[in-house]
JSON list of C-alpha atoms in Angstrom, two decimals:
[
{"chain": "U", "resi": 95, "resn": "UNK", "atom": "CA", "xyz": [43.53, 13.97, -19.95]},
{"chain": "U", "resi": 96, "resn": "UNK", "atom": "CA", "xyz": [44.30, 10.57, -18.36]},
{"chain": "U", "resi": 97, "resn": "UNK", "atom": "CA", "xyz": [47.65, 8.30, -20.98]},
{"chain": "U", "resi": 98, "resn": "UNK", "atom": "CA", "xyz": [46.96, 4.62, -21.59]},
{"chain": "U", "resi": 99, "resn": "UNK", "atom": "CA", "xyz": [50.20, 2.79, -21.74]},
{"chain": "U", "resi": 100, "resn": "UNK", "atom": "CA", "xyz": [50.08, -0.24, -23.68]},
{"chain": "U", "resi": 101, "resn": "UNK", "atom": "CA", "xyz": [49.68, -3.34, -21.46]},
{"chain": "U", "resi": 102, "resn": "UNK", "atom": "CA", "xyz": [47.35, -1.50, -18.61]},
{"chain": "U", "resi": 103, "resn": "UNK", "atom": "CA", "xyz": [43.50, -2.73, -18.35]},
{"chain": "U", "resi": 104, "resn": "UNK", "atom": "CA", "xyz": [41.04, 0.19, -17.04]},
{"chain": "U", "resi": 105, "resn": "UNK", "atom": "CA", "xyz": [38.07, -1.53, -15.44]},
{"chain": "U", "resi": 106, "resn": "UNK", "atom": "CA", "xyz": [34.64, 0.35, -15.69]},
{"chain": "U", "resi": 107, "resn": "UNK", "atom": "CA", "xyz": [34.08, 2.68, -12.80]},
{"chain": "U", "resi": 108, "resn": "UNK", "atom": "CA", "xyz": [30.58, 2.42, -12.00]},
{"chain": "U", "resi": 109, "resn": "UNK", "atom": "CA", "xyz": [30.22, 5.30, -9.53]},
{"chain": "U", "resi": 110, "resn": "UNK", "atom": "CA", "xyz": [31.16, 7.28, -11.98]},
{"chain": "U", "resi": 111, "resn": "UNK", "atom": "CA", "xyz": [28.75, 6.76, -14.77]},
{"chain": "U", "resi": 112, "resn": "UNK", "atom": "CA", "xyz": [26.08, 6.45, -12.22]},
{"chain": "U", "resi": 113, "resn": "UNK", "atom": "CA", "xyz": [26.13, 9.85, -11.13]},
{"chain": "U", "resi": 114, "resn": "UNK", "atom": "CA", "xyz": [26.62, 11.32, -15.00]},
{"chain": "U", "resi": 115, "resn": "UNK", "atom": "CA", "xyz": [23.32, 9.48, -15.45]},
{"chain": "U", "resi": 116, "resn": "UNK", "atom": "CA", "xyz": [21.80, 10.56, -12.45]},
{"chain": "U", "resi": 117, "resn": "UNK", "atom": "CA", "xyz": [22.15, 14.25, -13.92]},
{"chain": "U", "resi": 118, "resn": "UNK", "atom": "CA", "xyz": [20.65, 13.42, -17.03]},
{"chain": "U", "resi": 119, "resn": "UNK", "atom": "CA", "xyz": [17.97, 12.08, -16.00]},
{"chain": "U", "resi": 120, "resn": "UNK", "atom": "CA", "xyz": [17.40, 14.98, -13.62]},
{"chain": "U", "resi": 121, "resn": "UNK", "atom": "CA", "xyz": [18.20, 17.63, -15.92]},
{"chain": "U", "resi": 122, "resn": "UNK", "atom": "CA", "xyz": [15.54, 16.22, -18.48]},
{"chain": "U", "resi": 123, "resn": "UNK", "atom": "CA", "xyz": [12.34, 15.03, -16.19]},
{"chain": "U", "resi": 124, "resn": "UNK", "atom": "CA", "xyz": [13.22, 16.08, -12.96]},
{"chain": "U", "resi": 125, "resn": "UNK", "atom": "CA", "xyz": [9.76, 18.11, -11.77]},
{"chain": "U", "resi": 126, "resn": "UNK", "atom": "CA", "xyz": [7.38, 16.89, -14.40]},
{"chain": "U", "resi": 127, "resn": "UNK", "atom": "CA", "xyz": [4.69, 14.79, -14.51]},
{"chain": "U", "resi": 128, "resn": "UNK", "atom": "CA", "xyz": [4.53, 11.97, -16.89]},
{"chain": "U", "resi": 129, "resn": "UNK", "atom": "CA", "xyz": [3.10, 13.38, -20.49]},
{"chain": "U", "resi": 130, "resn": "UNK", "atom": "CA", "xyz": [2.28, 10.68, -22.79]},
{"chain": "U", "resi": 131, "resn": "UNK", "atom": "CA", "xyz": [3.08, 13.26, -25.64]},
{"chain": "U", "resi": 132, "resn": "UNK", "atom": "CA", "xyz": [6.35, 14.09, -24.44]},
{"chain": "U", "resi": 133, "resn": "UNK", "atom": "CA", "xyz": [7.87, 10.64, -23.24]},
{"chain": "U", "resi": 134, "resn": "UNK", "atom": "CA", "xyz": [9.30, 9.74, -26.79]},
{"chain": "U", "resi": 135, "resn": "UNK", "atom": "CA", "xyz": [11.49, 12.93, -26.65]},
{"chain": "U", "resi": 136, "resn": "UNK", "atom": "CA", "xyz": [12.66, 12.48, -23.30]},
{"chain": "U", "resi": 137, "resn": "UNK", "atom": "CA", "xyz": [14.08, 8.92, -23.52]},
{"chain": "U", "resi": 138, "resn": "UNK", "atom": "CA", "xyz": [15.88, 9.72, -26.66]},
{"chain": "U", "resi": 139, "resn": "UNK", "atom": "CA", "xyz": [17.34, 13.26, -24.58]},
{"chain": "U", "resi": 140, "resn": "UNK", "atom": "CA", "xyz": [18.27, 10.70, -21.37]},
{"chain": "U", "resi": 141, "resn": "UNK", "atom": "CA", "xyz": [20.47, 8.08, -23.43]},
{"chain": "U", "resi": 142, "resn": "UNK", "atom": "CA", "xyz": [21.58, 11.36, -26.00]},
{"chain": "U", "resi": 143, "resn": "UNK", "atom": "CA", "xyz": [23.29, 12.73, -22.85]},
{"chain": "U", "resi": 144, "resn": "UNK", "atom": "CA", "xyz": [23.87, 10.32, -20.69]},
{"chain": "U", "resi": 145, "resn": "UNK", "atom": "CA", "xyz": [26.38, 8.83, -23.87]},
{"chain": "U", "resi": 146, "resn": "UNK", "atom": "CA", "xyz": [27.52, 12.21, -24.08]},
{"chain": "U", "resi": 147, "resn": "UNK", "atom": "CA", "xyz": [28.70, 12.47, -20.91]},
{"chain": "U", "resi": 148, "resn": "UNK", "atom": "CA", "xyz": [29.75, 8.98, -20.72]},
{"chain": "U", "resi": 149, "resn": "UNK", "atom": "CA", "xyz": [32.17, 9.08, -24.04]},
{"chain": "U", "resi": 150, "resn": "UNK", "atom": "CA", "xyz": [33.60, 12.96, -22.43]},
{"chain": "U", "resi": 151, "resn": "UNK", "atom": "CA", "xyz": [35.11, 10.89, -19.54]},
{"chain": "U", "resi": 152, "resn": "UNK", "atom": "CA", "xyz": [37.51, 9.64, -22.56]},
{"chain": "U", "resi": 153, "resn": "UNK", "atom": "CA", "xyz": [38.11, 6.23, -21.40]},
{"chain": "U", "resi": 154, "resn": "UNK", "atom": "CA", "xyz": [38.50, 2.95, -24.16]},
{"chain": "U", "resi": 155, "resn": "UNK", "atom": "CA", "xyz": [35.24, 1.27, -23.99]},
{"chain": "U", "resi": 156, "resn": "UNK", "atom": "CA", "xyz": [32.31, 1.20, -26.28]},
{"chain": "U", "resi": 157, "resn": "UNK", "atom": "CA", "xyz": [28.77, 2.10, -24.27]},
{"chain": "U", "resi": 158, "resn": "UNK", "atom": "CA", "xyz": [25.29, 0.93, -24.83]},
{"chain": "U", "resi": 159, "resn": "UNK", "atom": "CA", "xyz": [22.74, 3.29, -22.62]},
{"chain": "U", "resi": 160, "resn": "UNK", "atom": "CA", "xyz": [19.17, 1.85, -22.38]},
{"chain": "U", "resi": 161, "resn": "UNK", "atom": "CA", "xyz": [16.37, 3.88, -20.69]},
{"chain": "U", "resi": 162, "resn": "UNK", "atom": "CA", "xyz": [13.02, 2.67, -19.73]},
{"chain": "U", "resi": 163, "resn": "UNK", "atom": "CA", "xyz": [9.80, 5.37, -18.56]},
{"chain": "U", "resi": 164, "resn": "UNK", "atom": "CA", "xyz": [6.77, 3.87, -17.43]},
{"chain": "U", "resi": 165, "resn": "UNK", "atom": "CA", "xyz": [3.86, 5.80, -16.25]},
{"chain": "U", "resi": 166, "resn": "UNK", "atom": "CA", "xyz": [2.66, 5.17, -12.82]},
{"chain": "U", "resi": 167, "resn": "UNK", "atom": "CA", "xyz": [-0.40, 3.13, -12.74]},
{"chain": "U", "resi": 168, "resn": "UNK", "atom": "CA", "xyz": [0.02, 0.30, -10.01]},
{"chain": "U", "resi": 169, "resn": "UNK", "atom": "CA", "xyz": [1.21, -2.09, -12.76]},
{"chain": "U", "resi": 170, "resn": "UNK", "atom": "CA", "xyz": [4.19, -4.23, -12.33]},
{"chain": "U", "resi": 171, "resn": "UNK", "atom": "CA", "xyz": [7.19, -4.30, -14.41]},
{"chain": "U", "resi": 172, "resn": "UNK", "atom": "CA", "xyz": [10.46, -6.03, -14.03]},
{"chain": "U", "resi": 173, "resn": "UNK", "atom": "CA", "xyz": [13.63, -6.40, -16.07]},
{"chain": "U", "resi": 174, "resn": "UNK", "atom": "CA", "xyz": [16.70, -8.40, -16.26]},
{"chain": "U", "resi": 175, "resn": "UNK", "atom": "CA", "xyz": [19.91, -8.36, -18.45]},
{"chain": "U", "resi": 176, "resn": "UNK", "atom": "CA", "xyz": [22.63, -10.73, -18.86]},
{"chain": "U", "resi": 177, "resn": "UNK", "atom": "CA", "xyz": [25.65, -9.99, -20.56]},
{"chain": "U", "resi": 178, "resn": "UNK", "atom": "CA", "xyz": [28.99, -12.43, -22.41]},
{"chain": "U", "resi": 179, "resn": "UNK", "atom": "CA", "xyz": [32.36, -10.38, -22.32]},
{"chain": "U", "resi": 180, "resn": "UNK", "atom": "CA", "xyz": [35.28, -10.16, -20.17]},
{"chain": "U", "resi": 181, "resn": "UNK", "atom": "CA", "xyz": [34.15, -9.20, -16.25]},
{"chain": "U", "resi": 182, "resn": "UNK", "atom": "CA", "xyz": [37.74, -8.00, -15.39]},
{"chain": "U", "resi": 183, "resn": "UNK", "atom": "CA", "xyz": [37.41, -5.05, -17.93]},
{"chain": "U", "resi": 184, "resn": "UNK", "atom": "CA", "xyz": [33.77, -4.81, -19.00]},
{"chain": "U", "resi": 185, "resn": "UNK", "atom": "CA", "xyz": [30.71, -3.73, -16.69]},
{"chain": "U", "resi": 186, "resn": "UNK", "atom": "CA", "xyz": [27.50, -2.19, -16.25]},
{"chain": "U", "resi": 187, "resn": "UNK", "atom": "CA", "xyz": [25.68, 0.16, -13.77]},
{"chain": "U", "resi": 188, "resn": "UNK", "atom": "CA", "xyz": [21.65, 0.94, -13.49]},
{"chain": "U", "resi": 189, "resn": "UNK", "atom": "CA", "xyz": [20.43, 3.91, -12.02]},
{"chain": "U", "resi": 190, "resn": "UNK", "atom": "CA", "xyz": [16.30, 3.41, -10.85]},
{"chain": "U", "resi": 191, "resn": "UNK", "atom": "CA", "xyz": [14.85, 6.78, -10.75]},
{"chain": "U", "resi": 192, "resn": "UNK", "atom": "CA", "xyz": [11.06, 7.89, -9.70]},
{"chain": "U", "resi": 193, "resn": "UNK", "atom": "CA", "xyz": [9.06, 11.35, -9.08]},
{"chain": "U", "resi": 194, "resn": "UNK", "atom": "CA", "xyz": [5.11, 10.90, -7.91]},
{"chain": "U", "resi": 195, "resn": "UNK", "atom": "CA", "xyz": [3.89, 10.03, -11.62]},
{"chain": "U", "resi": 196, "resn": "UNK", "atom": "CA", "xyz": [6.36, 7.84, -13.53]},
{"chain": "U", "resi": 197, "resn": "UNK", "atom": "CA", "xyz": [9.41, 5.76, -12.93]},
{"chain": "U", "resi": 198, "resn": "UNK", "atom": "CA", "xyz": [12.89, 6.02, -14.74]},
{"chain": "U", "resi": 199, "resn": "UNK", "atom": "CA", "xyz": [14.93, 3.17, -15.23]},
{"chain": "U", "resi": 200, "resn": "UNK", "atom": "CA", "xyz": [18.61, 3.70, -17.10]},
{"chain": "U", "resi": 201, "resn": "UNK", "atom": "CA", "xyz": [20.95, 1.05, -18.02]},
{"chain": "U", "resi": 202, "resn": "UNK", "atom": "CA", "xyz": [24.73, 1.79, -19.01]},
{"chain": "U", "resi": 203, "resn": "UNK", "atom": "CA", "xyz": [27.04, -0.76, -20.11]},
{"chain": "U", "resi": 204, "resn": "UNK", "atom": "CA", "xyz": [30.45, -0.94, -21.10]},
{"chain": "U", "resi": 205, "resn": "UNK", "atom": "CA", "xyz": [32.35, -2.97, -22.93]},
{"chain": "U", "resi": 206, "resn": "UNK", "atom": "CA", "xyz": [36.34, -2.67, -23.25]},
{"chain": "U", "resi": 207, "resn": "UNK", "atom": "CA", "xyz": [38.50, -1.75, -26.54]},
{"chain": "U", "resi": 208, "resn": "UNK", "atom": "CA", "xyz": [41.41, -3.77, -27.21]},
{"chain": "U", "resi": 209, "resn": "UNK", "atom": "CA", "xyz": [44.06, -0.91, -27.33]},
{"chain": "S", "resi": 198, "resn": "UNK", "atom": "CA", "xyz": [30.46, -9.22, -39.72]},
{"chain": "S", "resi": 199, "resn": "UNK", "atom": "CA", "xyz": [26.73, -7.26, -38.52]},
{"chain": "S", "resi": 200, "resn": "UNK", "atom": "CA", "xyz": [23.77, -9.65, -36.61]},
{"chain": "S", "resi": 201, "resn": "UNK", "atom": "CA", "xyz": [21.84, -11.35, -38.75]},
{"chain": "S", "resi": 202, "resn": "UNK", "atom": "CA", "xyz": [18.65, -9.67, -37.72]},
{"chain": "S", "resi": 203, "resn": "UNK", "atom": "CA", "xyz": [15.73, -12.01, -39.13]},
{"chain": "S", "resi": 204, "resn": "UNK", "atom": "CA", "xyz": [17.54, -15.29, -38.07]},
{"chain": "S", "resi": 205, "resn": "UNK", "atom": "CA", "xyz": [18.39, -13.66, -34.44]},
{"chain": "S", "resi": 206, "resn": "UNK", "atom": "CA", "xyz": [15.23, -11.85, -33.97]},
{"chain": "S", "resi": 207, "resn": "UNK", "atom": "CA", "xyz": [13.01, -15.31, -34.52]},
{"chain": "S", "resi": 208, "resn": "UNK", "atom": "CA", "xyz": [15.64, -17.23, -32.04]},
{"chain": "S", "resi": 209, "resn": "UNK", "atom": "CA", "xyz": [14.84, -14.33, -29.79]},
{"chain": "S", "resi": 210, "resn": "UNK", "atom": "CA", "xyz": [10.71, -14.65, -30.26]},
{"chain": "S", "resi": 211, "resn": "UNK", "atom": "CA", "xyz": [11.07, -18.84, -30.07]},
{"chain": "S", "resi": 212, "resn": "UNK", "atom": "CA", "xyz": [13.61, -18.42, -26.50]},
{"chain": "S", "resi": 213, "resn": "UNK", "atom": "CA", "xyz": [10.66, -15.97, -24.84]},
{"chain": "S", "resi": 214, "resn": "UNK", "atom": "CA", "xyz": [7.49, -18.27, -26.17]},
{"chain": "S", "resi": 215, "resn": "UNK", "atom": "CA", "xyz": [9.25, -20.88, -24.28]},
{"chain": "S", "resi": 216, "resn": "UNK", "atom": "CA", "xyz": [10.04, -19.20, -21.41]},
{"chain": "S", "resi": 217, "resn": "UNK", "atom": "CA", "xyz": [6.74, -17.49, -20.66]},
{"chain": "S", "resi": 218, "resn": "UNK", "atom": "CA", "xyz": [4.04, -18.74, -24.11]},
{"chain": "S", "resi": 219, "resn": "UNK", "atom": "CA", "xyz": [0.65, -19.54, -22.38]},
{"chain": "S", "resi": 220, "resn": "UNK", "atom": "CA", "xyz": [1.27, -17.55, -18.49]},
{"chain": "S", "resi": 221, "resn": "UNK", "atom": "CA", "xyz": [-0.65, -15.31, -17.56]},
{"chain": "S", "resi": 222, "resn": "UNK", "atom": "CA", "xyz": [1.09, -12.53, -15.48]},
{"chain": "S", "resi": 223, "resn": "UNK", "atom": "CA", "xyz": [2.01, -13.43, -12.01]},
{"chain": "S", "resi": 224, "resn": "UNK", "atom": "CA", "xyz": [4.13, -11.09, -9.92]},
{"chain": "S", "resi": 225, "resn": "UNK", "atom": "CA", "xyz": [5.60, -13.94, -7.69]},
{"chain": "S", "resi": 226, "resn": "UNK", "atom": "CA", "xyz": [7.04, -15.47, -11.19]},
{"chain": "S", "resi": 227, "resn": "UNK", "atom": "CA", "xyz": [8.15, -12.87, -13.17]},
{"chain": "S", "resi": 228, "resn": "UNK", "atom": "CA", "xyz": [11.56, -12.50, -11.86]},
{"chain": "S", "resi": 229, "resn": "UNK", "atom": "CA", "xyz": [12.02, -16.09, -12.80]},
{"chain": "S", "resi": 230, "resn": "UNK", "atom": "CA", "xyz": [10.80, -15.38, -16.16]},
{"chain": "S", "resi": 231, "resn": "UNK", "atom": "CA", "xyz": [13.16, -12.41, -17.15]},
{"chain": "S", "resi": 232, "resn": "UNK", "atom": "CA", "xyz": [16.22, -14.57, -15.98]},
{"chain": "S", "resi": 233, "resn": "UNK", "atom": "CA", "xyz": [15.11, -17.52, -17.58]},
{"chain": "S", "resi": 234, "resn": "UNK", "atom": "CA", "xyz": [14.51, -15.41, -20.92]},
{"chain": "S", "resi": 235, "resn": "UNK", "atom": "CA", "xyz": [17.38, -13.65, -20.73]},
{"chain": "S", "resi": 236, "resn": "UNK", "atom": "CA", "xyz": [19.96, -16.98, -20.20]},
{"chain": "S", "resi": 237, "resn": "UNK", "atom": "CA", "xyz": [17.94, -18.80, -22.92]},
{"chain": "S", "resi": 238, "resn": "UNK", "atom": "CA", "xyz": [18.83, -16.06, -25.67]},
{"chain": "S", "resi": 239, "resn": "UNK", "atom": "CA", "xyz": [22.30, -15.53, -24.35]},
{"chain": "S", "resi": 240, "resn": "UNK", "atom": "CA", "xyz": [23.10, -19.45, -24.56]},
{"chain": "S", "resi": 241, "resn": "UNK", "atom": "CA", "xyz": [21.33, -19.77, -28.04]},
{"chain": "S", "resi": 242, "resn": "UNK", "atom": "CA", "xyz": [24.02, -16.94, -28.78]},
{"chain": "S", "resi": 243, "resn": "UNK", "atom": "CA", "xyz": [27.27, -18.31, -27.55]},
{"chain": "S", "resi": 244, "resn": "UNK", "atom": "CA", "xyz": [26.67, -21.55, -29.32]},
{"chain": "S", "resi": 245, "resn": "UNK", "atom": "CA", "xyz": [26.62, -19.64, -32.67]},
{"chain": "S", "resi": 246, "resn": "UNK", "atom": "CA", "xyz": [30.02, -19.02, -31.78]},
{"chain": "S", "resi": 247, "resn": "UNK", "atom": "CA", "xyz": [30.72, -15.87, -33.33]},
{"chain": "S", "resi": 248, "resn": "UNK", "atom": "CA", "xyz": [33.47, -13.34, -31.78]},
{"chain": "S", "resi": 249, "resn": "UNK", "atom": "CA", "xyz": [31.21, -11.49, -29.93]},
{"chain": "S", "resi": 250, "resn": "UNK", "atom": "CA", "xyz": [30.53, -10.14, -26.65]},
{"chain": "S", "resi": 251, "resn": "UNK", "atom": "CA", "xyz": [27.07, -9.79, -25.94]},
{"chain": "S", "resi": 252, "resn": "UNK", "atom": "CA", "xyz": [24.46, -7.98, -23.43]},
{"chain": "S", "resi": 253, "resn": "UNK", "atom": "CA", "xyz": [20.75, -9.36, -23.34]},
{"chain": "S", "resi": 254, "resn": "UNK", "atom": "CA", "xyz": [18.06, -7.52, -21.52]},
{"chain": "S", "resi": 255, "resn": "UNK", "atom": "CA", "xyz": [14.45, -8.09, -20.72]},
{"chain": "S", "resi": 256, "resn": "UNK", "atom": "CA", "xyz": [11.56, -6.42, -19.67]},
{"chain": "S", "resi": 257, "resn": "UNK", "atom": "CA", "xyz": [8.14, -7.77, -18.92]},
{"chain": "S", "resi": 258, "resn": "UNK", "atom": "CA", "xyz": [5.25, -5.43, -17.58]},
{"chain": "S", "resi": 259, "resn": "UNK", "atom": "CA", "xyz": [2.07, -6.55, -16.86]},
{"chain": "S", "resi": 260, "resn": "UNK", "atom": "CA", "xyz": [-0.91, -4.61, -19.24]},
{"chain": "S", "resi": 261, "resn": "UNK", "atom": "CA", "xyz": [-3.25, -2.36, -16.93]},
{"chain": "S", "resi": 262, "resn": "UNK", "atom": "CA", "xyz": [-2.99, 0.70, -19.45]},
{"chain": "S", "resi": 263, "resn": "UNK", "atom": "CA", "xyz": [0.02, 2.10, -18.26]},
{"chain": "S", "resi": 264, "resn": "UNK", "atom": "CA", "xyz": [2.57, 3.69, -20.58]},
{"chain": "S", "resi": 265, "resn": "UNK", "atom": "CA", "xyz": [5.81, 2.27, -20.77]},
{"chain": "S", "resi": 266, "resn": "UNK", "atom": "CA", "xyz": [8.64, 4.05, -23.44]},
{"chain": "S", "resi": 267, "resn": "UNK", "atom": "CA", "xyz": [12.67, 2.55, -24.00]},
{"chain": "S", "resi": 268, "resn": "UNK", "atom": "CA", "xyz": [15.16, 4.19, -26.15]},
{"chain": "S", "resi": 269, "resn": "UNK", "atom": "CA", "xyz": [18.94, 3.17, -26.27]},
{"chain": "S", "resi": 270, "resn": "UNK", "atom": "CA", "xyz": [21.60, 4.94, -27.65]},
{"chain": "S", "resi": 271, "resn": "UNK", "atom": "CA", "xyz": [24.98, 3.06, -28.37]},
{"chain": "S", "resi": 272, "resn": "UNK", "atom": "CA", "xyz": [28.76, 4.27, -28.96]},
{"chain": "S", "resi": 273, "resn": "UNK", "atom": "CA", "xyz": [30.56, 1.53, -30.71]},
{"chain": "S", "resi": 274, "resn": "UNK", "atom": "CA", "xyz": [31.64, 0.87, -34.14]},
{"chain": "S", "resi": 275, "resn": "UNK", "atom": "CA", "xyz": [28.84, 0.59, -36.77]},
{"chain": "S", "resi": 276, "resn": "UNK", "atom": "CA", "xyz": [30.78, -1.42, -39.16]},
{"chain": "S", "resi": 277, "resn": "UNK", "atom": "CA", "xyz": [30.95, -4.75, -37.03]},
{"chain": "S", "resi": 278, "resn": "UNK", "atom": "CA", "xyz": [28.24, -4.06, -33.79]},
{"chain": "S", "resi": 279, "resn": "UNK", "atom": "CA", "xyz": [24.55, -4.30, -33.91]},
{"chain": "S", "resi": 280, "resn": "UNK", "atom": "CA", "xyz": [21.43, -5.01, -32.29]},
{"chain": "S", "resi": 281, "resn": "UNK", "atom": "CA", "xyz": [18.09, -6.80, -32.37]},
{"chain": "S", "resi": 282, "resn": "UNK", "atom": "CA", "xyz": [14.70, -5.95, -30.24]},
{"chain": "S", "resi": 283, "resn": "UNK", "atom": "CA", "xyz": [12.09, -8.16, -30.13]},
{"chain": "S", "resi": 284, "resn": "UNK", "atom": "CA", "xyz": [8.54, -7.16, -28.93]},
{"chain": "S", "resi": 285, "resn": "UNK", "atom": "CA", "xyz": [6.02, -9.75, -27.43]},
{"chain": "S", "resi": 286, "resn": "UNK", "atom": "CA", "xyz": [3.11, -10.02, -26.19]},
{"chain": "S", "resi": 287, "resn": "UNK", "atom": "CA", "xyz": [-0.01, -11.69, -24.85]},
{"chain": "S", "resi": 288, "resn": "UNK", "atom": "CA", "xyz": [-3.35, -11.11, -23.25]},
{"chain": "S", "resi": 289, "resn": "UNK", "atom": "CA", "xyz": [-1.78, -10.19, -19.80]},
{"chain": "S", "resi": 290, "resn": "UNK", "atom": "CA", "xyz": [1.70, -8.79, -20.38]},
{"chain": "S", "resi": 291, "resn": "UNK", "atom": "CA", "xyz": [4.51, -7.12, -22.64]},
{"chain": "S", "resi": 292, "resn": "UNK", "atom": "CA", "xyz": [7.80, -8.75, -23.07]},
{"chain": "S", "resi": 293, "resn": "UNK", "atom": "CA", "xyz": [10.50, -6.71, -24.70]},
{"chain": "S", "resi": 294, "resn": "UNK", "atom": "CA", "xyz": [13.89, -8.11, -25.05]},
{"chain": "S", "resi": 295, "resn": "UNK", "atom": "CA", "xyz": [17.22, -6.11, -26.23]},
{"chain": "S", "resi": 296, "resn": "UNK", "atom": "CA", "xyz": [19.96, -7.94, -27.96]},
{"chain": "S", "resi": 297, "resn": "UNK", "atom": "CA", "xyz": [23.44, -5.94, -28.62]},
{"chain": "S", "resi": 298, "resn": "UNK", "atom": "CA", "xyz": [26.52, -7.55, -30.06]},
{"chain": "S", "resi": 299, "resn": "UNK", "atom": "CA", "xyz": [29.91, -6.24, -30.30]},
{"chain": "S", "resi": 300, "resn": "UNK", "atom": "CA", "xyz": [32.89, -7.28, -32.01]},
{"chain": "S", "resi": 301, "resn": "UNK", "atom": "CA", "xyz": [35.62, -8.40, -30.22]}
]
């Protein structure tokens, strides 16, 4: 278990949270197609874990996960964030995942605790 | 103090009508439009001048029956953080934009 002294600034580690998401993700739709039925339940079980895994690593920030699932269908779809905090501490990392029916789009951002 | 979630979510309704009200969808635009949306909401925010950091997001897919599900989960502290989601729409595509402000 990693100290904080008093003073030090962690910066997000984006590598990191990517590949905790990355896992999710796989572990809850890797291999199955799209199910209109079953979508709802496996959003909620991406950002459920993916938060889970992200507050285990211990570190002082708060976390907002946002998933997107859209069924593949030839329509277009495009998103965007912008975010107002400090860049030297706080960051964000998004993890674009796809099998041959629907694409998976996960958001994580962090934002630092003052210590 | 928590968002104000009726006053935020109409800002949020008026900054996307002005961004996109009245296009149609149009895939050489649309990554125009989510910027512009998302910059319009996040300056209407800092003037309030609150002590928050915020994060704004945006997404806009064109309606050809596909289905399209978010969720977000958030670890902060309930007392002073929120959010807002706004849901819009017109005869050609879905706009969807995420607010989330945290105390600093």
């Amino acid at each position: 278990m990693e100290e904080y002294h008093s003073g030090d600034e962690v910066a997000f580690n984006p590598d990191e949270a990517s590949n905790a998401v990355k896992e999710c993700i796989e572990g809850v739709i890797g291999g199955v197609d799209y199910n209109q039925n079953k979508v709802n339940q496996w959003t909620a079980s991406i950002v459920e874990h993916s938060l889970t895994q992200l507050v285990k690593q211990g570190k002082p920030f708060k976390y907002i996960v946002n998933c997107a699932v859209m069924q593949k269908s030839g329509a277009g779809l495009h998103t965007a964030n912008s975010c107002y905090w400090d860049t030297t501490t706080d960051g964000s990392c998004t993890v674009r995942w796809e099998n041959r029916t629907m694409y998976c789009v996960v958001s994580v951002f962090a934002v630092a605790v003052a210590l | 103090s928590v968002l104000d979630k009726l006053t935020e979510s109409e800002l949020f309704t008026v900054a996307v009508e002005g961004a996109i009200g009245g296009n149609a969808y149009q895939h050489s635009r649309v990554n125009q439009w989510t910027n512009n949306v998302v910059e319009q909401c996040l300056s209407q925010l800092s003037k309030l001048g609150k002590p928050f950091k915020y994060i704004v997001t945006c997404i806009i897919m064109q309606k050809n029956g596909a289905g399209l599900q978010t969720a977000c989960s958030c670890f902060w502290d309930n007392t002073t953080d929120g959010s807002c989601t706004v849901r819009w729409e017109n005869k050609s595509m879905y706009c969807i934009v995420s607010v989330f402000g945290l105390a600093i």
